[in-house]
CSV table of C-alpha atoms in Angstrom, one decimal:
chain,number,residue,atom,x,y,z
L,15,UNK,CA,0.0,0.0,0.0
L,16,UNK,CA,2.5,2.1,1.1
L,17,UNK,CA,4.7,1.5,-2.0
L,18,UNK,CA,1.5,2.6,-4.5
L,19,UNK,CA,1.1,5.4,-2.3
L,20,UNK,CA,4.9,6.1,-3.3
L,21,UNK,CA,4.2,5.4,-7.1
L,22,UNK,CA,1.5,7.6,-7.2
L,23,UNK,CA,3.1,10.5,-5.2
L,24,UNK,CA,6.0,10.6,-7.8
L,25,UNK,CA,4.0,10.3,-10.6
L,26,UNK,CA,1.7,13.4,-10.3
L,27,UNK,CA,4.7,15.2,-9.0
L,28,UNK,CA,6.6,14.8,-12.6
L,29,UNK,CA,3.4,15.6,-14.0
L,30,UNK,CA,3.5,18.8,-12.3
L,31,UNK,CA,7.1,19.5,-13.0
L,32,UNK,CA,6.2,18.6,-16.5
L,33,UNK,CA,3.7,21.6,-16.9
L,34,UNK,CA,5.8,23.5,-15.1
L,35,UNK,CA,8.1,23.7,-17.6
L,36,UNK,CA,6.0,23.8,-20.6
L,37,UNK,CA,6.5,27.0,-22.5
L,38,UNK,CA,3.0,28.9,-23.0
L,39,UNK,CA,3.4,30.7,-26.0
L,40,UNK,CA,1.3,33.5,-24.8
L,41,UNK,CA,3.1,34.3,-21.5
L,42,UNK,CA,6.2,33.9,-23.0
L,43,UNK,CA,6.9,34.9,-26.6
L,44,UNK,CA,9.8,34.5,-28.6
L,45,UNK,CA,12.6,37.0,-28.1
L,46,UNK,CA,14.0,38.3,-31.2
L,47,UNK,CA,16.8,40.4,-30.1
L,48,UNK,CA,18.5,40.3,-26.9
L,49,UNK,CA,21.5,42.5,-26.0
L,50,UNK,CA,24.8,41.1,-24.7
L,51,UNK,CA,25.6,42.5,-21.1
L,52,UNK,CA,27.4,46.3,-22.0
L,53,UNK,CA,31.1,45.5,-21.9
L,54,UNK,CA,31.5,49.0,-21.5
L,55,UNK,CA,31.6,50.4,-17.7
L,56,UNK,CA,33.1,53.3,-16.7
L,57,UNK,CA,35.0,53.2,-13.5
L,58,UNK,CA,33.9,56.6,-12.8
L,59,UNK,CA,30.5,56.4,-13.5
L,60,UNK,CA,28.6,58.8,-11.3
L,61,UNK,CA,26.2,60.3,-13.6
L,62,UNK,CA,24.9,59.7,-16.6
L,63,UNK,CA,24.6,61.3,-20.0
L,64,UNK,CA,21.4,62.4,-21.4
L,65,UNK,CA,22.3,60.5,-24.5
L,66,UNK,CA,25.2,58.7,-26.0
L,67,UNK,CA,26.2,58.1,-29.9
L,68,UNK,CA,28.1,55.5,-31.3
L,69,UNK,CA,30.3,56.2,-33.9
L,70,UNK,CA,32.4,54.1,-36.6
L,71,UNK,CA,34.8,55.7,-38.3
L,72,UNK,CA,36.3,53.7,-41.5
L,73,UNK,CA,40.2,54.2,-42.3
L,74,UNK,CA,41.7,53.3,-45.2
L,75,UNK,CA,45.7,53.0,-46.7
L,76,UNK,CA,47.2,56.3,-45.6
L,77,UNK,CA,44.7,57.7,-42.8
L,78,UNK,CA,46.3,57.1,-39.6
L,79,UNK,CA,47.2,60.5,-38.9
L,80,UNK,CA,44.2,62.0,-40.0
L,81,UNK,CA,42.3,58.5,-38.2
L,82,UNK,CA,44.2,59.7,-34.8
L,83,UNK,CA,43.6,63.9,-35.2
L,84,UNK,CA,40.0,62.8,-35.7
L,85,UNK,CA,39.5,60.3,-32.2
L,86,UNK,CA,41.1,63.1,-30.5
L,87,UNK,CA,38.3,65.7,-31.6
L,88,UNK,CA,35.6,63.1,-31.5
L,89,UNK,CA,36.3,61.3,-28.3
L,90,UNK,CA,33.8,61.7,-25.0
L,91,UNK,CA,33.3,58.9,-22.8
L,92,UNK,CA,30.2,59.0,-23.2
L,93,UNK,CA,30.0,57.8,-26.8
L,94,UNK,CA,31.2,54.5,-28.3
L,95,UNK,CA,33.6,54.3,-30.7
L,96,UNK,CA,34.7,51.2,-33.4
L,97,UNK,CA,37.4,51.9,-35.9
L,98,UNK,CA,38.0,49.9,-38.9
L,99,UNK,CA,41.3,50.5,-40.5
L,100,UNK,CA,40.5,48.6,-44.3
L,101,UNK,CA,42.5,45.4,-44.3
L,102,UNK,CA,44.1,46.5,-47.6
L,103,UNK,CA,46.0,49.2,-45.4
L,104,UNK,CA,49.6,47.4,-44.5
L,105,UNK,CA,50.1,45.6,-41.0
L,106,UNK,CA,52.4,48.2,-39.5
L,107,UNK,CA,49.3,50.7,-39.9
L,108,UNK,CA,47.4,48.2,-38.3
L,109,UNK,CA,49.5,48.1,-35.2
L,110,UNK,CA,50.1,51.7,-35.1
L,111,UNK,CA,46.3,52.3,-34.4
L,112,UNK,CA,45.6,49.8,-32.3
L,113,UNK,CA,48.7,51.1,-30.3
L,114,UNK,CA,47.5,54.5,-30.5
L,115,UNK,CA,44.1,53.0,-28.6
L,116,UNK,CA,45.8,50.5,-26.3
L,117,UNK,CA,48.4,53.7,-25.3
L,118,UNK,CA,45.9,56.2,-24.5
L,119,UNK,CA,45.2,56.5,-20.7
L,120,UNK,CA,41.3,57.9,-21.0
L,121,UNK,CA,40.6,55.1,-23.8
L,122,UNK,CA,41.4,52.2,-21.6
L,123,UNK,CA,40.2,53.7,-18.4
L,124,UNK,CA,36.3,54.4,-19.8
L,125,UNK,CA,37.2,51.3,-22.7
L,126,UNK,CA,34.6,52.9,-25.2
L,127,UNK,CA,36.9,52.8,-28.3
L,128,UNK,CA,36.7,49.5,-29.9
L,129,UNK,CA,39.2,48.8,-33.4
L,130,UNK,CA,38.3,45.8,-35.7
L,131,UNK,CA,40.2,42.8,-35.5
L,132,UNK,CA,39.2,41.4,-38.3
L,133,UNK,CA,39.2,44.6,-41.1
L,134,UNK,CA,36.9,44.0,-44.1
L,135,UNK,CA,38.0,44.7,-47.4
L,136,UNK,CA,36.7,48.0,-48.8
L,137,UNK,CA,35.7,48.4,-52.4
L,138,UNK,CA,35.0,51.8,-53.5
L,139,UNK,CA,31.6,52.0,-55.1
L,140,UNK,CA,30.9,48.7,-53.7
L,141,UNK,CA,29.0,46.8,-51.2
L,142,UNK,CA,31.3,45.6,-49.3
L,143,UNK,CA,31.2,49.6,-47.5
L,144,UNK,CA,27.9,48.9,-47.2
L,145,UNK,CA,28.6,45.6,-45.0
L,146,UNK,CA,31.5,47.3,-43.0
L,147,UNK,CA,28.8,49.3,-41.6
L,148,UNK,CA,26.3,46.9,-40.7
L,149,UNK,CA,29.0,44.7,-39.4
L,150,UNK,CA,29.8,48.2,-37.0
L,151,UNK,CA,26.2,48.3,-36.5
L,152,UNK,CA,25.5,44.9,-35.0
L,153,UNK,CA,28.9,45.0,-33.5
L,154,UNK,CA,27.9,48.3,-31.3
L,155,UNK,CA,24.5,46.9,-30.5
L,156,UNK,CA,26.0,44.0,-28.9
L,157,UNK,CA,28.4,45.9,-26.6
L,158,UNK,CA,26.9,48.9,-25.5
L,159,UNK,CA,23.5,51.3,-24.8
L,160,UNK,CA,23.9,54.1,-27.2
L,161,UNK,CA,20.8,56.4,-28.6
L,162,UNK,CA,22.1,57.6,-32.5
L,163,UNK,CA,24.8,55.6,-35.0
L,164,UNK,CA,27.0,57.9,-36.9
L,165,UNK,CA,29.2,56.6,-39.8
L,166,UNK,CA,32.5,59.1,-40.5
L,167,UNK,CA,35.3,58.6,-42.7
L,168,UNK,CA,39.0,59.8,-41.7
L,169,UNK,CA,38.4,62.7,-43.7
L,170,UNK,CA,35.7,64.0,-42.0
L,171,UNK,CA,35.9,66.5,-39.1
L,172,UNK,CA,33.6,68.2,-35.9
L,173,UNK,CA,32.7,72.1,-36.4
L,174,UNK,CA,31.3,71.5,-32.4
L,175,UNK,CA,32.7,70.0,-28.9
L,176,UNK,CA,31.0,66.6,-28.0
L,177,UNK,CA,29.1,68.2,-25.6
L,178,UNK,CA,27.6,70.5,-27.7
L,179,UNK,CA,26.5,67.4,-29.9
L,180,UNK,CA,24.7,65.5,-27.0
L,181,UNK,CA,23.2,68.9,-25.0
L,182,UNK,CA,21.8,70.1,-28.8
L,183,UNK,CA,20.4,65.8,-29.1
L,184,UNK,CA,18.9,65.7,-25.7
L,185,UNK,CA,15.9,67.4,-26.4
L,186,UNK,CA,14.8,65.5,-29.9
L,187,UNK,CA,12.6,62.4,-29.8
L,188,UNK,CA,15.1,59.4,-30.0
L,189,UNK,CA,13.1,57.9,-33.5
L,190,UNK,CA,14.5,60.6,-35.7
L,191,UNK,CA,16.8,59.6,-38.2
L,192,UNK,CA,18.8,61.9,-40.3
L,193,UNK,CA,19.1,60.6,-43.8
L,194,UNK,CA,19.2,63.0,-46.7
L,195,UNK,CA,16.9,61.2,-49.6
L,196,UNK,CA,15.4,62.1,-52.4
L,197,UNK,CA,13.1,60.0,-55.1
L,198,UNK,CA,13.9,61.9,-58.2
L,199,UNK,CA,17.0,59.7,-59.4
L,200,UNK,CA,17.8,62.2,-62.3
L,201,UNK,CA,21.0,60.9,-63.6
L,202,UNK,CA,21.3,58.2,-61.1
L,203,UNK,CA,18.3,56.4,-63.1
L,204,UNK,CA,20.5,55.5,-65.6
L,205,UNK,CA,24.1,55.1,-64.0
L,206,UNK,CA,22.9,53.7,-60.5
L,207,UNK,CA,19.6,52.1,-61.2
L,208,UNK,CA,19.8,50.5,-63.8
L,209,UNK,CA,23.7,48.6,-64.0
L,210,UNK,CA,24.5,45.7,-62.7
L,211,UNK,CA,27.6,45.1,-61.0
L,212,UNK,CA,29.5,42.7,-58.9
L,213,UNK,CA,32.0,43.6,-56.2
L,214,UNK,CA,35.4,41.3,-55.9
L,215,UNK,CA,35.9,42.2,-52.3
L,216,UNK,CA,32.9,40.4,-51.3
L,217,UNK,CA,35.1,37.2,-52.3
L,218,UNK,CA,38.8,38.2,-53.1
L,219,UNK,CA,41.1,38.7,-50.3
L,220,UNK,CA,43.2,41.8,-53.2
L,221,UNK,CA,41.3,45.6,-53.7
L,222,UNK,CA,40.4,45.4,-57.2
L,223,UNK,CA,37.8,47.6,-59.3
L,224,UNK,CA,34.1,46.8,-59.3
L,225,UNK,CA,32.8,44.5,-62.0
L,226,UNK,CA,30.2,45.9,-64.6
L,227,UNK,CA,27.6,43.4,-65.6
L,228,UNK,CA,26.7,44.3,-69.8
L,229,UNK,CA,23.1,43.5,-69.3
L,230,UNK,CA,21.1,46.1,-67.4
L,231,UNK,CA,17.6,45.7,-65.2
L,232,UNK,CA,14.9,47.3,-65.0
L,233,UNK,CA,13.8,49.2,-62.2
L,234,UNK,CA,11.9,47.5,-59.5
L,235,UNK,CA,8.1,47.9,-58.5
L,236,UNK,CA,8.1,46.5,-55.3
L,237,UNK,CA,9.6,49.0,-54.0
L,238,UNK,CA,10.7,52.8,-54.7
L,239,UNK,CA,14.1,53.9,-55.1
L,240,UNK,CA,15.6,56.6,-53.0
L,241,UNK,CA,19.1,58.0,-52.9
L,242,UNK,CA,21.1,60.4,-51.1
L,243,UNK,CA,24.2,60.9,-48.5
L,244,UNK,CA,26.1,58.1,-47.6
L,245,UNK,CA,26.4,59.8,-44.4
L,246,UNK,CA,23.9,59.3,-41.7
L,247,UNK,CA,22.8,59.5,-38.1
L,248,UNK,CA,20.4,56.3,-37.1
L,249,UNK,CA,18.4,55.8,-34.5
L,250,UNK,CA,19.0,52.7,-32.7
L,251,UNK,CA,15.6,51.5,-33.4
L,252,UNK,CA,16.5,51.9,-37.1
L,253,UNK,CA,19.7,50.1,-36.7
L,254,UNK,CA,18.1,47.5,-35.0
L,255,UNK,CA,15.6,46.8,-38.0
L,256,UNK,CA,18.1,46.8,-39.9
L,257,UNK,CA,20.7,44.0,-38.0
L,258,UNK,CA,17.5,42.3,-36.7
L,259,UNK,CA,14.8,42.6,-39.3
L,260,UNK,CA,11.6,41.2,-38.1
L,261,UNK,CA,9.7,41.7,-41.4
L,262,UNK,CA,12.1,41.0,-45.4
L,263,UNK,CA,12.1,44.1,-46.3
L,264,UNK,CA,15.8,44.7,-44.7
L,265,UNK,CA,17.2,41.4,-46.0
L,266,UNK,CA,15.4,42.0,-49.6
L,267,UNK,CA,17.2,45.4,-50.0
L,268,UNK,CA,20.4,44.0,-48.7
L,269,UNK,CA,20.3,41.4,-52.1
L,270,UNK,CA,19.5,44.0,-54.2
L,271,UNK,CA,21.8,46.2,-53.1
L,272,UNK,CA,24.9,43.9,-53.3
L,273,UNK,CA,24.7,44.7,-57.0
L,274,UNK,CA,24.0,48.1,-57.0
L,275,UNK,CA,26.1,50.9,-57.8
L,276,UNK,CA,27.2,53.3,-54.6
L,277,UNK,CA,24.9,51.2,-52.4
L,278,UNK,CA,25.3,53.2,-49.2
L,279,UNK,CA,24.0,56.3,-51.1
L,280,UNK,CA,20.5,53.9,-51.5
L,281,UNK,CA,20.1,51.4,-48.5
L,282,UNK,CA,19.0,53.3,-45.7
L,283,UNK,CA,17.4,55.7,-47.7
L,284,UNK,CA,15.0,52.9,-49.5
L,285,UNK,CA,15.2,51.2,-46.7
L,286,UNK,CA,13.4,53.8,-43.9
L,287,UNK,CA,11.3,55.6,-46.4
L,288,UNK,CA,9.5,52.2,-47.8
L,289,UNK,CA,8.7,50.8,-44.1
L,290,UNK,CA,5.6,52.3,-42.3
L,291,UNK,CA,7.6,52.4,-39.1
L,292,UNK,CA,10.2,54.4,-40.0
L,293,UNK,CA,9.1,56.9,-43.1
L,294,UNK,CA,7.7,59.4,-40.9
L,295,UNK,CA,10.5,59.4,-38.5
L,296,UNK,CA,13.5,60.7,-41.5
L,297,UNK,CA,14.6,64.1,-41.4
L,298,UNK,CA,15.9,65.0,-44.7
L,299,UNK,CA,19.6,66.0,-44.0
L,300,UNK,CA,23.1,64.3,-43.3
L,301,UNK,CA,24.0,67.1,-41.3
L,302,UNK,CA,27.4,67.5,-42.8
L,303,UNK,CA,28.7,70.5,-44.4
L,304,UNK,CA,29.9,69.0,-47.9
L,305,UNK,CA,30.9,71.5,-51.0
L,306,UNK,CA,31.1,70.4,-54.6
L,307,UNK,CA,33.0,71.4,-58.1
L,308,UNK,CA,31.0,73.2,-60.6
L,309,UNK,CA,30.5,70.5,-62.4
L,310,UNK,CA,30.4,68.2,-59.6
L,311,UNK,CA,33.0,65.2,-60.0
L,312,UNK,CA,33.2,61.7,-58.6
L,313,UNK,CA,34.3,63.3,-54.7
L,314,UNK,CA,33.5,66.4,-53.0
L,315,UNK,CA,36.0,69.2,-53.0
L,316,UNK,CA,39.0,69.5,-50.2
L,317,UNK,CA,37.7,72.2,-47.2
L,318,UNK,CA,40.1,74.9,-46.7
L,319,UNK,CA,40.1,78.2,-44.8
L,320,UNK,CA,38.2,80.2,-47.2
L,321,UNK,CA,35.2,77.7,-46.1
L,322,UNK,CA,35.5,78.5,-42.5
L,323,UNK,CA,33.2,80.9,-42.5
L,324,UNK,CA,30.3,79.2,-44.3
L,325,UNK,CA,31.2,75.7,-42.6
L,326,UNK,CA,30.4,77.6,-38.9
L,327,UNK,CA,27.4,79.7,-40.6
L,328,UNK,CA,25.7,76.1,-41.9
L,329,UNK,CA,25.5,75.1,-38.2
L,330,UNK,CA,26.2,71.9,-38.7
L,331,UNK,CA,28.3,69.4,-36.4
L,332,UNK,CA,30.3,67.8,-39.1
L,333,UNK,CA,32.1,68.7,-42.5
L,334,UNK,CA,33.4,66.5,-45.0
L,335,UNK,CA,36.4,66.4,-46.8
L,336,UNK,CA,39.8,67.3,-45.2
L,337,UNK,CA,43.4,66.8,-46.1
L,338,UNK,CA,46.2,65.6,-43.8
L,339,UNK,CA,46.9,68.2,-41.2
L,340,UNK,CA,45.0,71.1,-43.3
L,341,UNK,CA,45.9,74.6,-41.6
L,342,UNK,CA,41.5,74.7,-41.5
L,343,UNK,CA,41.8,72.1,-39.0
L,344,UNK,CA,43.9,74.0,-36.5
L,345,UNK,CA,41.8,76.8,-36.8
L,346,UNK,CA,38.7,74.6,-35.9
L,347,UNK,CA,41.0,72.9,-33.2
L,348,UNK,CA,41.5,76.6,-32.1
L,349,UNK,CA,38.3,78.3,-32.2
L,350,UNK,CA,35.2,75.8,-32.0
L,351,UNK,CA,36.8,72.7,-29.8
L,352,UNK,CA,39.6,74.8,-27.9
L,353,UNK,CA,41.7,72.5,-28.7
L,354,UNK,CA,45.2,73.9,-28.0
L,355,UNK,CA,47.6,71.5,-28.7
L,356,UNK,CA,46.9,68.6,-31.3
L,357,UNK,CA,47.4,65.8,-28.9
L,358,UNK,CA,44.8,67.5,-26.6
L,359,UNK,CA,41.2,66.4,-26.5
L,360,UNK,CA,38.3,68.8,-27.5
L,361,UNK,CA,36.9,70.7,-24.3
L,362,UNK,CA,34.3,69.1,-22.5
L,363,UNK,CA,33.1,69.0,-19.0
L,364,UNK,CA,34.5,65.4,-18.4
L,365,UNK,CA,38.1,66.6,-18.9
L,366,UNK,CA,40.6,66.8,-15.9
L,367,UNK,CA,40.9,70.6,-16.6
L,368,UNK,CA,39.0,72.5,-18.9
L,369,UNK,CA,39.8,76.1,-19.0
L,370,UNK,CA,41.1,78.2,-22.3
L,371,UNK,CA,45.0,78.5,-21.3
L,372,UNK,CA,45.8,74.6,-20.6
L,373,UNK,CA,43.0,72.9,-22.6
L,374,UNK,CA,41.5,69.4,-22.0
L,375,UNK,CA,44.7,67.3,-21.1
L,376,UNK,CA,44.5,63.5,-21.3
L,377,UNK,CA,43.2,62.7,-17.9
L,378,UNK,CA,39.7,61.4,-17.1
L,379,UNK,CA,38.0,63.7,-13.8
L,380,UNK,CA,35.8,61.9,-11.7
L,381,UNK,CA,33.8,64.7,-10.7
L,382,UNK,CA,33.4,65.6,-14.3
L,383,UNK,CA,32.2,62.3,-16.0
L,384,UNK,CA,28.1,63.5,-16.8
L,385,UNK,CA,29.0,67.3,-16.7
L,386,UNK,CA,27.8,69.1,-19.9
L,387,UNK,CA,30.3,72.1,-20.7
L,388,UNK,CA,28.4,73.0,-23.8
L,389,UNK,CA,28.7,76.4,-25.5
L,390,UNK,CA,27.9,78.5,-28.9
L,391,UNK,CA,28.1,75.7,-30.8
L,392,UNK,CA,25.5,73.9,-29.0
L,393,UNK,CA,23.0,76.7,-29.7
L,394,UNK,CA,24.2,76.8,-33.6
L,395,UNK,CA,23.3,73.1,-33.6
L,396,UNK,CA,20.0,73.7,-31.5
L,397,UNK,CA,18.8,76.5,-34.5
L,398,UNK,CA,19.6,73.7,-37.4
L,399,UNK,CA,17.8,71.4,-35.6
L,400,UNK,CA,14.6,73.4,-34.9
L,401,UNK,CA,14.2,74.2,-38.2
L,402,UNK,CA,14.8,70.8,-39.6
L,403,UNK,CA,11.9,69.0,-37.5
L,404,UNK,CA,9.6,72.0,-38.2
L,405,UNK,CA,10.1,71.6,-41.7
L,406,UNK,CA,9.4,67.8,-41.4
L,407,UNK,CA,6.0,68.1,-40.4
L,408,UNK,CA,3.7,70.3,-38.1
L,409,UNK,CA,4.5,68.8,-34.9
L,410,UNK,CA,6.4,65.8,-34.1
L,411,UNK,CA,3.1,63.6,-34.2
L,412,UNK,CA,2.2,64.5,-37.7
L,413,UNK,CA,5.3,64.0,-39.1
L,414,UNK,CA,5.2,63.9,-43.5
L,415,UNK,CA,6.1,60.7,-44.8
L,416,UNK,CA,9.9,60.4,-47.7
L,417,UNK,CA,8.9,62.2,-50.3
């Protein structure tokens, strides 16, 4: 008796253990996307930042002074940082930036700048620049709680402190995205649209040319073409749709893309302003201050100081292109980051002293980490803004759709 008492006992306790453990689909869905623990933890980490950006910045053969002046001007421990130096650049440039980040005190005390291991190969025109930055995106969204993704190149440069950048942000809804786009192809009908081609860096380990394809396609109706800047500011919810994407339409641009001409001029461009979730959230500007040649050629013009004027006057936070050590870029250094000396950060309330004589030198203070020391150029930025959204739609609940 005792013994079927025993039976029994076990039996309806498995059972129960059983249902215990069976997954109810409605209490517990699937989870797409979960975040790795943040690597990144500040040991003085007191306050926090209204907002944080995180930032890749591609390098190729060549860059690794203009790669270092940049990380300099662009660095806040608040922000995330992941360099990729192309793996066509030779090893000894390689090693020189990853000891220029492995050598710098305030990098590895906050450990928010992050360098590729393992560099892509970069084909101009190709996709492959395309898949670099995805490859930064999901990289970034794996490691560490930012708000905004912002792809530079070496040659670009800031027109405001760090500070300035996240005290003008902190106000704006977090869904905007700032993607300059346009429908009308013009020209780009014919020479983007239309060609086929196929990049050798998606499979060759050597930099070679892109391939053109002598058969041409028309183009496609499932979607609508839009083109623009290859330079944008993404939302993370944006750059989670496109890492993650729950519905096809990320993964169905992505394979029409690989054989498109200049396809980070087109991806996030189609891709926001043909998804209902994220057309009404895309401000129509790269927020870069970018000049061309009268006829315009294949790459903007070089920035000098006869553009300093009309760079500041755009209000914007970032201009595009510079050369190596450009006298513009001490006068920037000088007169919008207070920048001193060039192995000096930008000014910011973080720095170990901040003041117009000394500068920011290369020491982390704890008092300062989540102090804002922001200034004109925060209010330049603040105007750009203003107008930008307004322009976008009435309010920020009626927002117009890509047009």
């Amino acid at each position: 008796m005792d013994t079927k008492i025993l039976m029994i006992f076990l039996t309806l306790t498995s059972l129960l253990l059983f249902l215990l453990y069976i997954p109810i689909k409605q209490a517990h869905p699937i989870t797409i996307f979960r975040p790795a623990k943040t690597l990144i933890i500040p040991k003085v980490n007191k306050n926090q930042y209204p907002i944080s950006f995180a930032y890749l910045i591609s390098a190729s053969q060549g860059d690794t002074v203009k790669l270092k002046r940049l990380m300099l001007a662009l660095y806040h421990p608040g922000n995330h940082y992941l360099i990729h130096l192309d793996s066509s650049a030779p090893l000894e440039e390689h090693q020189e930036i990853a000891k220029f980040v492995s050598g710098n005190s305030v990098f590895t005390q906050v450990g928010n700048v992050f360098v590729v291991k393992k560099a892509n190969l970069v084909t101009y025109r190709g996709p492959t620049m395309l898949a670099t930055t995805l490859h930064a995106m999901a990289m970034l969204l794996r490691t560490a709680k930012w708000d905004w993704f912002i792809n530079l190149s070496a040659s670009d440069y800031p027109l405001i402190t760090q500070d300035d950048l996240i005290h003008a942000f902190s106000n704006l809804p977090k869904d905007l995205n700032f993607i300059q786009h346009s429908s009308h192809l013009g020209w780009k009908m014919n020479k983007r649209g239309k060609p086929i081609i196929m990049d050798p860096g998606l499979q060759s380990v050597n930099k070679s040319e892109i391939w053109w394809v002598i058969k041409q396609r028309s183009l496609p109706t499932a979607f609508k073409l839009y083109t623009g800047s290859a330079w944008t500011i993404l939302s993370r919810p944006l750059a989670e749709y496109c890492i993650i994407g729950w519905d096809n339409l990320p993964r169905t641009l992505l394979l029409y893309y690989t054989n498109f001409v200049s396809s980070p001029e087109g991806y996030f461009q189609t891709l926001s302003c043909n998804s209902h979730l994220f057309k009404n959230t895309t401000i129509n500007h790269d927020l870069h201050y970018i000049t061309w040649d009268t006829p315009p050629k294949q790459h903007p013009r070089s920035l000098g100081l006869k553009d300093y004027r009309k760079m500041v006057q755009s209000n914007r936070p970032f201009a595009r292109k510079f050369k190596e050590n450009d006298p513009v870029l001490d006068k920037i250094d000088r007169e919008l980051l207070k920048k001193r000396r060039e192995e000096q950060f930008a000014l910011g309330g973080w720095c170990y002293e901040t003041n117009i004589i000394n500068g920011c030198k290369n020491q982390l203070a704890d008092e300062g980490y989540g102090v804002l020391r922001n200034g004109v150029g925060s209010a330049r930025l603040r105007i750009l803004l203003k107008r930008l959204v307004n322009n976008s739609g009435d309010n920020l609940s009626k927002r117009r759709s890509c047009r």
